[in-house]
Amino acid sequence: MTENAPLKIHDLRPAPGSNKAKTRKGRGEGSKGKTAGRGTKGTRARTAVMPGFEGGQVPLQRRLPKLKGFSNALFKTTYQVVNLDRLGELFPQGGEVTLDDLVAKGAVRKNQPVKVLGTGEISVALNVQAHAFSASAKEKIAAAGGSVSEL
């Protein structure tokens, strides 16, 4: 490199002594040769100890109790929730509210059941279609002059 030439990335070198080579075990006397840090004899010197082995102590998977009982949680229907105040924001003119309309406006995802809850107030008449309604939502929609139809 000449004095006037610009410094380039390939001209850079690490400072002397900053990069030290990693010890490669078991490659000669000077690098933990022979036993390579495993000690002498025994299972750990010869092979890997099997996962979960705790030296003869009763292992964790045998100390913990088995799960008992049965749960119907797998069969529970989980609804996407839409509140009345949100419906009022999305449909200020009133009219028909279908699942496709809710998906198009980003209120719910498609292919999942929808439940309308009665949080908030509604002032316009909405004809709402959904899979489920809370009792308060049905009352408030009917009071505003709308109707409810369950799918």
Coordinates of C-alpha atoms in Angstrom, one line a residue:
M1 CA 0.0 0.0 0.0
T2 CA 1.4 3.4 -1.0
E3 CA 1.1 6.5 1.2
N4 CA -1.3 8.3 -1.1
A5 CA -3.6 5.4 -1.9
P6 CA -7.0 5.3 -0.1
L7 CA -7.5 2.8 2.7
K8 CA -9.7 -0.1 1.6
I9 CA -11.4 -2.8 3.6
H10 CA -9.1 -5.5 2.4
D11 CA -6.1 -3.6 3.8
L12 CA -7.3 -3.8 7.4
R13 CA -5.8 -6.5 9.6
P14 CA -6.5 -7.4 13.2
A15 CA -4.2 -6.2 15.9
P16 CA -1.3 -8.6 16.6
G17 CA -2.2 -11.1 19.3
S18 CA -6.0 -10.2 19.2
N19 CA -7.0 -13.4 17.3
K20 CA -6.0 -16.5 19.2
A21 CA -6.6 -19.9 17.7
K22 CA -9.1 -22.1 19.5
T23 CA -7.6 -25.2 21.2
R24 CA -8.4 -28.3 19.2
K25 CA -8.6 -31.0 21.8
G26 CA -7.1 -34.4 21.3
R27 CA -4.6 -33.2 18.6
G28 CA -1.3 -33.8 20.2
E29 CA 0.3 -33.4 23.6
G30 CA 0.1 -29.6 23.7
S31 CA -3.6 -29.4 23.1
K32 CA -5.2 -31.6 25.8
G33 CA -4.1 -34.7 23.8
K34 CA -4.8 -38.3 24.7
T35 CA -7.9 -37.9 27.0
A36 CA -9.0 -34.5 25.6
G37 CA -10.3 -33.2 28.9
R38 CA -12.5 -36.2 29.6
G39 CA -10.5 -37.7 32.4
T40 CA -9.7 -41.4 32.5
K41 CA -12.0 -44.4 32.1
G42 CA -15.7 -44.6 32.7
T43 CA -18.8 -44.0 30.5
R44 CA -18.2 -40.2 30.1
A45 CA -14.7 -40.9 28.8
R46 CA -15.8 -43.4 26.3
T47 CA -19.2 -42.3 25.0
A48 CA -21.8 -39.6 25.6
V49 CA -24.1 -40.2 28.6
M50 CA -27.7 -40.6 27.4
P51 CA -30.0 -37.5 27.7
G52 CA -32.0 -37.5 30.9
F53 CA -29.5 -39.6 32.8
E54 CA -28.9 -38.2 36.3
G55 CA -26.2 -40.5 37.6
G56 CA -28.5 -43.1 39.1
Q57 CA -30.8 -40.6 40.8
V58 CA -34.5 -41.2 39.9
P59 CA -34.8 -39.0 36.7
L60 CA -37.1 -36.0 36.5
Q61 CA -39.6 -37.7 34.1
R62 CA -40.1 -40.5 36.7
R63 CA -40.3 -38.1 39.7
L64 CA -43.2 -36.1 38.3
P65 CA -46.7 -37.5 38.6
K66 CA -48.7 -38.7 35.6
L67 CA -51.4 -36.4 34.3
K68 CA -54.8 -37.5 35.5
G69 CA -58.3 -36.8 34.4
F70 CA -60.0 -35.6 31.2
S71 CA -60.7 -32.1 29.7
N72 CA -63.2 -31.0 27.1
A73 CA -61.1 -27.9 26.4
L74 CA -60.2 -29.3 22.9
F75 CA -63.9 -29.2 21.9
K76 CA -64.6 -25.7 23.2
T77 CA -65.8 -23.1 20.6
T78 CA -63.7 -20.0 20.8
Y79 CA -65.4 -16.9 19.2
Q80 CA -64.0 -13.8 17.7
V81 CA -65.6 -10.9 19.6
V82 CA -67.1 -7.8 18.2
N83 CA -68.7 -5.2 20.5
L84 CA -71.6 -3.0 19.6
D85 CA -69.6 0.2 19.8
R86 CA -67.3 -1.2 17.2
L87 CA -70.2 -2.0 14.9
G88 CA -71.5 1.5 15.3
E89 CA -68.1 2.9 14.2
L90 CA -67.8 0.5 11.2
F91 CA -71.4 1.0 10.0
P92 CA -72.5 4.6 10.9
Q93 CA -75.3 4.5 8.3
G94 CA -76.8 1.3 9.6
G95 CA -78.1 -1.4 7.3
E96 CA -77.1 -5.1 6.8
V97 CA -74.0 -6.4 8.6
T98 CA -72.8 -9.8 7.3
L99 CA -69.6 -11.8 8.2
D100 CA -68.2 -10.8 4.8
D101 CA -68.7 -7.2 5.6
L102 CA -66.9 -7.6 9.0
V103 CA -64.0 -9.4 7.3
A104 CA -63.7 -6.7 4.6
K105 CA -63.6 -4.0 7.2
G106 CA -60.9 -5.9 9.3
A107 CA -63.0 -6.4 12.4
V108 CA -62.7 -10.2 12.3
R109 CA -60.8 -13.0 10.5
K110 CA -62.6 -15.3 8.1
N111 CA -63.2 -19.0 8.9
Q112 CA -63.7 -18.4 12.6
P113 CA -67.1 -18.0 14.4
V114 CA -68.1 -14.5 15.5
K115 CA -69.9 -13.4 18.7
V116 CA -71.4 -10.0 19.1
L117 CA -71.2 -8.6 22.7
G118 CA -73.2 -5.7 24.2
T119 CA -70.4 -3.4 25.2
G120 CA -71.1 0.2 24.2
E121 CA -74.2 1.9 22.7
I122 CA -75.6 1.8 19.2
S123 CA -77.9 4.4 17.7
V124 CA -78.5 3.1 14.1
A125 CA -80.6 0.2 13.0
L126 CA -78.4 -2.8 12.1
N127 CA -79.5 -6.2 10.8
V128 CA -76.6 -8.2 12.1
Q129 CA -75.7 -11.8 11.1
A130 CA -73.3 -13.7 13.4
H131 CA -72.8 -17.1 15.0
A132 CA -73.7 -16.0 18.5
F133 CA -75.0 -12.9 20.4
S134 CA -75.0 -12.0 24.1
A135 CA -78.4 -11.2 25.7
S136 CA -77.5 -7.5 26.2
A137 CA -76.4 -7.2 22.5
K138 CA -79.7 -8.6 21.3
E139 CA -81.6 -6.2 23.5
K140 CA -79.6 -3.1 22.4
I141 CA -79.8 -4.0 18.7
A142 CA -83.6 -4.5 18.9
A143 CA -84.0 -1.3 20.9
A144 CA -82.2 0.6 18.1
G145 CA -84.6 -0.8 15.6
G146 CA -82.4 -3.5 14.2
S147 CA -82.6 -7.3 14.0
V148 CA -80.5 -10.3 14.9
S149 CA -80.0 -13.5 12.9
E150 CA -77.8 -16.3 14.2
L151 CA -76.0 -18.4 11.6

